[in-house]
Coordinates of C-alpha atoms and ligand atoms in Angstrom, one line a residue:
M1 CA -13.4 0.8 5.3
E2 CA -11.1 -0.2 2.4
L3 CA -10.9 2.1 -0.6
N4 CA -9.3 1.2 -3.9
D5 CA -9.2 2.2 -7.6
K6 CA -12.7 0.7 -8.1
S7 CA -14.2 2.8 -5.3
I8 CA -17.1 5.1 -6.4
I9 CA -16.5 8.7 -5.4
G10 CA -19.3 11.1 -4.6
I11 CA -18.7 14.9 -4.5
V12 CA -21.2 17.2 -2.9
G13 CA -21.0 20.8 -4.1
S14 CA -20.1 21.5 -7.7
G15 CA -18.3 24.9 -7.1
A16 CA -14.6 25.6 -7.7
M17 CA -13.4 22.9 -5.3
G18 CA -16.0 20.2 -6.0
T19 CA -15.4 20.5 -9.8
G20 CA -11.6 20.3 -9.3
I21 CA -11.8 17.3 -7.0
A22 CA -14.2 15.5 -9.4
Q23 CA -11.6 16.1 -12.2
V24 CA -8.8 14.6 -10.0
A25 CA -10.8 11.5 -9.0
A26 CA -12.1 10.8 -12.5
T27 CA -8.6 11.2 -14.0
A28 CA -7.4 8.7 -11.4
G29 CA -9.9 6.2 -13.0
H30 CA -12.8 6.4 -10.5
R31 CA -16.5 6.6 -11.3
V32 CA -17.5 9.9 -9.9
L33 CA -21.0 11.3 -9.0
I34 CA -21.2 15.0 -8.4
Y35 CA -24.2 16.5 -6.7
D36 CA -25.2 20.1 -6.1
N37 CA -28.6 21.4 -4.9
N38 CA -28.3 24.3 -7.4
M39 CA -28.9 23.0 -10.9
E40 CA -27.3 26.1 -12.4
M41 CA -24.1 25.3 -10.6
L42 CA -24.3 21.7 -11.7
G43 CA -24.6 22.8 -15.3
K44 CA -21.7 25.2 -14.9
A45 CA -19.5 22.4 -13.5
K46 CA -20.4 20.2 -16.5
H47 CA -19.4 23.1 -18.8
T48 CA -16.2 23.8 -16.9
L49 CA -15.1 20.2 -17.0
A50 CA -15.8 19.9 -20.7
M51 CA -13.8 23.1 -21.4
T52 CA -10.9 22.0 -19.1
F53 CA -10.5 18.7 -21.0
A54 CA -10.8 20.4 -24.4
K55 CA -7.9 22.6 -23.3
L56 CA -5.9 19.6 -22.0
V57 CA -6.4 17.9 -25.4
E58 CA -5.3 21.0 -27.2
K59 CA -2.2 21.2 -25.1
Q60 CA -1.6 17.5 -25.8
K61 CA -1.6 16.6 -22.1
V62 CA -4.2 13.9 -22.9
T63 CA -5.6 12.4 -26.1
A64 CA -9.1 13.1 -27.2
E65 CA -9.9 9.4 -26.4
Q66 CA -8.5 9.7 -22.9
A67 CA -10.4 12.9 -22.3
H68 CA -13.6 11.3 -23.5
A69 CA -13.1 8.3 -21.2
I70 CA -12.4 10.5 -18.2
V71 CA -15.4 12.8 -18.7
S72 CA -17.7 9.9 -19.3
K73 CA -16.8 8.6 -15.8
I74 CA -18.5 11.7 -14.2
T75 CA -22.2 11.6 -13.6
F76 CA -24.0 14.9 -12.7
A77 CA -26.6 13.9 -10.0
E78 CA -29.6 16.0 -9.4
K79 CA -30.5 14.3 -6.1
A80 CA -28.4 13.4 -3.1
I81 CA -30.0 9.9 -3.1
H82 CA -28.0 9.1 -6.3
L83 CA -24.9 9.0 -4.1
H84 CA -26.2 5.9 -2.3
E85 CA -23.6 3.5 -3.9
C86 CA -20.6 5.6 -3.2
H87 CA -17.6 4.4 -1.1
L88 CA -16.2 7.8 -0.4
V89 CA -18.1 11.1 -0.5
I90 CA -16.2 14.4 -0.4
E91 CA -18.3 17.4 0.6
A92 CA -17.3 20.8 -0.8
I93 CA -20.3 23.0 -0.2
V94 CA -20.6 26.4 1.4
E95 CA -18.4 27.0 4.5
N96 CA -21.2 26.9 7.0
L97 CA -21.2 24.5 10.0
D98 CA -25.0 24.1 10.4
I99 CA -25.5 23.4 6.7
K100 CA -22.5 21.0 6.6
R101 CA -23.9 19.1 9.6
Q102 CA -27.3 18.8 7.9
V103 CA -25.7 17.5 4.7
F104 CA -23.6 14.9 6.6
A105 CA -26.6 13.6 8.5
L106 CA -28.4 13.2 5.1
L107 CA -25.4 11.6 3.5
E108 CA -25.1 9.0 6.2
K109 CA -28.7 8.0 5.7
T110 CA -28.3 8.0 1.9
T111 CA -25.2 5.8 2.0
E112 CA -26.6 3.6 4.9
G113 CA -23.5 4.2 6.9
K114 CA -21.4 2.1 4.4
C115 CA -19.3 5.0 3.2
I116 CA -16.5 7.3 4.3
L117 CA -17.8 10.9 4.6
A118 CA -15.1 13.6 4.1
T119 CA -15.3 17.3 4.3
N120 CA -13.1 19.7 2.3
T121 CA -13.7 22.5 4.9
S122 CA -10.8 25.0 5.3
S123 CA -11.7 26.3 8.7
L124 CA -14.5 24.4 10.5
S125 CA -14.0 21.6 13.1
V126 CA -14.1 18.1 11.5
T127 CA -15.0 16.8 14.9
S128 CA -18.1 19.0 15.1
I129 CA -19.2 18.0 11.6
G130 CA -18.6 14.3 12.6
A131 CA -20.8 14.7 15.6
A132 CA -23.8 15.3 13.4
V133 CA -23.8 11.6 12.3
V134 CA -24.4 8.3 14.1
R135 CA -20.9 6.9 13.0
P136 CA -18.3 9.7 13.4
R137 CA -15.6 7.0 13.0
N138 CA -16.3 7.3 9.3
V139 CA -16.0 11.1 9.1
I140 CA -12.7 12.8 8.2
G141 CA -11.3 16.1 6.7
I142 CA -9.7 15.8 3.3
H143 CA -8.6 19.3 2.5
F144 CA -7.5 20.0 -1.1
F145 CA -6.0 23.3 -2.1
N146 CA -7.2 25.5 -5.0
P147 CA -7.0 24.6 -7.9
A148 CA -7.3 21.0 -6.8
P149 CA -6.0 19.5 -10.1
L150 CA -2.8 21.5 -9.9
M151 CA -2.0 21.8 -6.2
P152 CA -0.1 18.7 -4.9
L153 CA -0.9 19.0 -1.2
V154 CA -3.9 17.4 0.6
E155 CA -4.3 17.7 4.4
I156 CA -5.9 14.7 6.0
I157 CA -7.6 15.6 9.3
P158 CA -9.0 13.0 11.6
G159 CA -11.7 14.3 14.0
I160 CA -11.3 13.0 17.6
A161 CA -13.8 10.2 16.9
T162 CA -12.4 9.2 13.5
D163 CA -11.1 5.6 13.2
D164 CA -7.5 5.1 12.3
S165 CA -8.6 2.7 9.5
T166 CA -10.5 5.6 7.9
V167 CA -7.4 7.8 8.0
Q168 CA -5.2 5.2 6.5
S169 CA -7.7 4.2 3.7
C170 CA -8.1 7.9 2.7
K171 CA -4.4 8.6 2.8
K172 CA -3.6 5.6 0.6
L173 CA -6.3 6.5 -1.9
I174 CA -5.5 10.2 -2.2
E175 CA -1.8 9.3 -2.6
S176 CA -2.7 7.0 -5.4
W177 CA -4.2 10.1 -7.1
G178 CA -0.7 11.5 -7.2
K179 CA -1.1 13.9 -4.2
V180 CA 1.1 14.5 -1.2
C181 CA -0.7 13.9 2.0
V182 CA 0.0 15.3 5.4
I183 CA -1.8 14.3 8.6
C184 CA -2.9 17.1 10.9
K185 CA -4.7 17.5 14.1
D186 CA -8.2 19.0 14.0
T187 CA -7.3 22.5 15.1
P188 CA -8.1 25.9 13.5
G189 CA -6.5 26.4 10.1
F190 CA -5.0 22.8 10.2
I191 CA -1.3 23.1 9.2
V192 CA -1.1 25.5 6.2
N193 CA -3.8 28.1 7.0
R194 CA -2.5 28.3 10.6
I195 CA 1.3 28.6 9.8
A196 CA 0.9 30.9 6.8
R197 CA -1.0 33.6 8.8
P198 CA 2.0 35.8 9.6
Y199 CA 3.1 35.9 6.0
Y200 CA 0.1 38.2 5.5
G201 CA -0.3 39.6 9.0
E202 CA 3.3 40.6 9.8
A203 CA 3.8 42.1 6.4
M204 CA 0.6 44.2 6.9
R205 CA 1.9 45.2 10.3
I206 CA 5.2 46.4 8.8
F207 CA 3.2 48.4 6.2
E208 CA 0.9 49.8 8.9
E209 CA 3.9 51.0 10.9
G210 CA 5.2 52.8 7.8
I211 CA 8.5 50.9 7.8
A212 CA 8.1 50.1 4.1
D213 CA 5.5 50.4 1.3
I214 CA 3.7 47.5 -0.2
A215 CA 5.8 47.2 -3.4
T216 CA 9.0 47.2 -1.3
I217 CA 7.7 44.5 1.1
D218 CA 6.6 42.3 -1.8
W219 CA 9.9 42.8 -3.5
A220 CA 11.9 42.0 -0.3
L221 CA 10.1 38.7 0.2
R222 CA 10.3 37.7 -3.5
E223 CA 14.1 38.3 -3.2
K224 CA 14.2 35.6 -0.5
G225 CA 12.5 33.0 -2.8
F226 CA 8.8 33.5 -2.1
K227 CA 6.9 33.3 -5.5
M228 CA 4.7 36.2 -4.6
G229 CA 4.8 39.0 -2.0
P230 CA 2.0 39.1 0.6
F231 CA 0.2 42.1 -0.9
E232 CA 0.1 40.9 -4.5
L233 CA -0.8 37.4 -3.2
T234 CA -3.7 38.6 -1.0
D235 CA -4.9 40.8 -3.9
L236 CA -5.0 37.6 -5.9
I237 CA -6.7 35.4 -3.2
G238 CA -9.2 38.2 -2.6
H239 CA -9.4 40.2 0.6
D240 CA -12.9 39.0 1.4
V241 CA -11.6 35.4 1.4
N242 CA -8.2 36.0 3.1
Y243 CA -9.6 38.3 5.8
T244 CA -12.3 35.9 6.7
V245 CA -9.8 33.0 7.1
T246 CA -7.6 35.2 9.3
E247 CA -10.5 36.4 11.4
T248 CA -11.9 32.9 11.8
V249 CA -8.6 31.4 12.8
W250 CA -8.1 34.3 15.3
R251 CA -11.5 33.8 16.9
Q252 CA -11.1 30.1 17.1
F253 CA -7.8 30.6 19.0
Y254 CA -9.8 32.7 21.6
N255 CA -8.4 36.0 20.1
D256 CA -4.8 35.0 20.5
P257 CA -2.9 38.2 19.5
R258 CA -0.5 36.1 17.3
Y259 CA -3.4 35.7 14.8
R260 CA -4.9 39.2 15.2
P261 CA -6.3 40.5 11.9
N262 CA -5.1 43.8 10.5
L263 CA -7.2 46.9 10.1
C264 CA -5.6 47.9 6.8
Q265 CA -7.1 44.7 5.3
K266 CA -10.5 45.1 7.0
R267 CA -10.8 48.6 5.5
L268 CA -10.2 47.1 2.0
V269 CA -13.0 44.6 2.6
E270 CA -15.3 47.4 3.8
A271 CA -14.5 49.4 0.7
G272 CA -15.2 46.5 -1.6
F273 CA -11.5 46.6 -2.7
Y274 CA -11.2 42.8 -2.8
G275 CA -8.1 42.8 -5.0
K276 CA -7.5 41.8 -8.6
K277 CA -11.1 40.6 -9.1
S278 CA -12.4 44.1 -8.3
A279 CA -9.4 45.9 -10.0
R280 CA -8.4 47.3 -6.6
G281 CA -6.9 46.0 -3.5
F282 CA -3.6 47.0 -2.0
Y283 CA -2.7 47.8 -5.6
D284 CA -4.8 49.8 -8.0
Y285 CA -4.9 47.8 -11.2
T286 CA -6.6 50.6 -13.1
A287 CA -3.5 52.7 -12.7
A288 CA -1.2 53.2 -15.7
E289 CA 1.7 51.8 -13.7
L290 CA 2.1 49.8 -10.5
P291 CA 4.3 51.3 -7.7
Q292 CA 8.0 50.4 -7.9
P293 CA 9.9 49.0 -4.9
K294 CA 12.6 50.9 -3.1
K295 CA 15.5 48.4 -3.6
D296 CA 17.2 48.9 -0.3
N297 CA 19.0 45.7 0.8
A298 CA 19.2 46.6 4.5
L299 CA 15.5 47.3 4.5
A300 CA 14.7 44.1 2.7
E301 CA 16.7 42.2 5.3
K302 CA 14.8 43.8 8.1
I303 CA 11.4 43.0 6.6
F304 CA 12.5 39.4 5.8
N305 CA 13.9 38.8 9.3
R306 CA 10.7 39.9 11.0
V307 CA 8.3 37.9 8.7
I308 CA 10.4 34.7 8.7
A309 CA 10.8 34.8 12.5
M310 CA 7.0 34.9 12.9
L311 CA 6.5 32.1 10.3
I312 CA 9.1 29.9 12.0
N313 CA 7.5 30.6 15.3
E314 CA 4.2 29.3 14.0
A315 CA 5.8 26.2 12.5
A316 CA 7.8 25.5 15.7
D317 CA 4.7 25.9 17.9
A318 CA 2.6 23.7 15.6
L319 CA 5.3 21.0 16.0
Y320 CA 5.4 21.6 19.8
L321 CA 1.6 21.2 20.0
Q322 CA 1.7 18.1 17.8
I323 CA -0.4 19.5 15.0
G324 CA 1.8 17.6 12.6
S325 CA 5.1 15.9 12.3
R326 CA 8.3 17.8 11.5
E327 CA 8.4 16.4 8.0
D328 CA 4.6 17.0 7.4
I329 CA 4.9 20.6 8.6
D330 CA 7.7 21.4 6.2
L331 CA 6.1 19.4 3.3
A332 CA 2.8 21.3 3.9
M333 CA 4.3 24.7 3.4
T334 CA 6.3 23.8 0.3
K335 CA 3.6 21.8 -1.4
G336 CA 0.5 23.8 -0.2
V337 CA 1.7 27.4 -0.6
N338 CA 4.9 27.0 -2.6
Y339 CA 7.3 28.2 0.0
P340 CA 10.8 27.9 -1.3
K341 CA 11.9 25.8 1.8
G342 CA 10.3 24.1 4.7
L343 CA 10.2 26.5 7.7
L344 CA 11.9 24.2 10.2
K345 CA 14.7 23.5 7.7
W346 CA 14.9 27.3 7.2
A347 CA 15.2 27.8 10.9
D348 CA 18.2 25.5 11.0
E349 CA 19.8 27.5 8.2
L350 CA 19.2 30.8 9.9
G351 CA 20.1 29.5 13.3
V352 CA 17.3 28.6 15.8
A353 CA 18.9 30.9 18.4
N354 CA 18.9 33.9 16.0
V355 CA 15.2 33.4 15.2
Y356 CA 14.5 33.1 19.0
N357 CA 16.4 36.3 19.7
Q358 CA 14.7 38.2 17.0
L359 CA 11.3 37.2 18.4
K360 CA 12.4 38.0 22.0
Q361 CA 13.6 41.4 20.8
L362 CA 10.2 42.1 19.1
Q363 CA 8.4 41.0 22.2
D364 CA 10.5 43.4 24.4
D365 CA 10.2 46.3 21.9
Y366 CA 6.5 46.1 21.4
G367 CA 5.4 44.6 24.7
D368 CA 2.9 42.6 22.6
D369 CA 2.2 38.9 23.2
R370 CA 1.9 38.6 19.5
Y371 CA 5.7 38.1 19.4
R372 CA 6.0 35.6 22.2
P373 CA 8.4 32.8 21.1
S374 CA 7.3 29.2 21.1
F375 CA 8.5 27.3 24.2
L376 CA 10.1 24.9 21.8
L377 CA 12.3 27.6 20.2
K378 CA 13.3 28.8 23.7
Q379 CA 14.4 25.3 24.7
M380 CA 16.2 24.6 21.4
A381 CA 18.0 28.0 21.5
A382 CA 19.1 27.3 25.1
S383 CA 20.4 23.8 24.3
G384 CA 21.8 24.6 20.8
T385 CA 19.7 21.9 19.1
R386 CA 18.5 21.9 15.5
F387 CA 15.2 20.6 13.9
Y388 CA 17.2 18.3 11.6
S389 CA 20.5 16.8 12.6
Ligands
NAD401 N1 -12.1 28.1 -2.8 C1 -10.9 27.7 -2.1 O1 -9.9 28.3 -2.3 C2 -11.0 26.6 -1.1 C3 -9.8 25.9 -0.8 C4 -9.9 24.8 0.0 C5 -11.1 24.5 0.6 N2 -12.2 25.2 0.4 C6 -13.5 24.8 1.0 O2 -14.2 24.0 0.1 C7 -15.6 24.2 0.2 C8 -16.2 24.7 -1.1 O3 -15.6 25.9 -1.5 P1 -15.8 26.5 -3.0 O4 -14.8 27.6 -3.1 O5 -15.7 25.3 -4.0 O6 -17.3 27.0 -2.9 P2 -18.2 27.5 -4.0 O7 -19.1 28.5 -3.5 O8 -17.5 27.7 -5.3 O9 -19.2 26.1 -4.3 C9 -20.0 25.6 -3.3 C10 -21.1 24.8 -4.0 O10 -21.9 24.1 -3.0 C11 -23.2 24.2 -3.4 N3 -24.1 23.9 -2.2 C12 -24.3 24.8 -1.2 N4 -25.1 24.2 -0.3 C13 -25.4 23.0 -0.7 C14 -26.1 21.9 -0.2 N5 -26.8 22.0 0.9 N6 -26.2 20.7 -0.9 C15 -25.5 20.6 -2.1 N7 -24.8 21.6 -2.6 C16 -24.7 22.8 -2.0 C17 -23.4 25.5 -4.1 O11 -24.5 25.5 -4.9 C18 -22.1 25.7 -4.8 O12 -22.2 25.1 -6.1 C19 -15.8 25.2 1.4 O13 -15.9 24.4 2.6 C20 -14.4 25.9 1.4 O14 -14.1 26.4 2.7 C21 -12.2 26.2 -0.5

């Protein structure tokens, strides 16, 4: 199915993601219909969008006329049937497989099978959602990052029954909205939420072992170019959200120890210490002063080497298992989670053999399969090859 700048875009779910995606699509010039089964949420989305555009006018990012023109392209639909004329519907409702499958079956009937149906799911199988409709060839994952208007990356995920024409039409359209698209295989966590796991998990492991405190680990990784350390970042994301993603990815990989969640984070969730939003997470935001790092360069190097080796291992294994192309894997981490460099490029700079040896050492020391190096790294270390020539 062809999509173009005249295509009518439907959004289902007017929460944080649906509202952001509606803003992006309307700004790109589309008519947008946004539907939610909760009228209060729909009203809230209308208010949020009005406030957002008022701020953009104030900051002179758009003129008042432009803002008015964009907002008037968005219709707030109280019934799903109002989406019948849409060419592309992007679903951004609650992360629940059964509910998503019901909504997709309803959407296919509503649009009479003449529409591409996309899901913004972060962790569910696109193939499984697609299997709920008669024409899974029209079903795809289009995964925006939060906040959708600001984050440049979009992961495009074909299910195993998705037509290539559906993939190409969506990619072309979303790129025309100014986004960077990467194509990834329908596997747990897609590219970003799979490869980023050790940034949190290995840092928490280092903390659990008492090698360094949270402020020092955060400082060490900021020193290497990461915008935020893993503890301040998970405090910001919310431990309820971050822990759930980790646990879901781990379970979907049949409890592979590489993705094993950390008890220190589980306890925070159990305590209701979700992070910044509850004034307490790894850090206590009610304290007069936050803890200061121990600025020890040798310790910082040790922390960095362990975390980066685990991240590179994930990136290399994702390439080996054809989850995405070399370029897309590097692009995803720089555009989706603001890493200072692509991880495969970083591996070349650090030396693939050095990274492999670091992992092998950790595996020997701990006797834990969590540290097993990707077969690709092993082959490359033996032959002295690089990811980029
Ligand atoms: N929040 C994030 O950081 C983020 C990032 C990327 C992807 N996602 C994914 O996007 C989706 C939405 O996330 P969110 O954070 O915007 O959630 P949210 O809770 O803010 O919003 C979900 C909305 O869906 C509505 N809804 C629930 N069931 C519905 C139904 N049957 N029909 C119509 N509307 C229904 C709710 O009323 C609510 O307004 C999820 O699949 C999530 O995994 C979230």
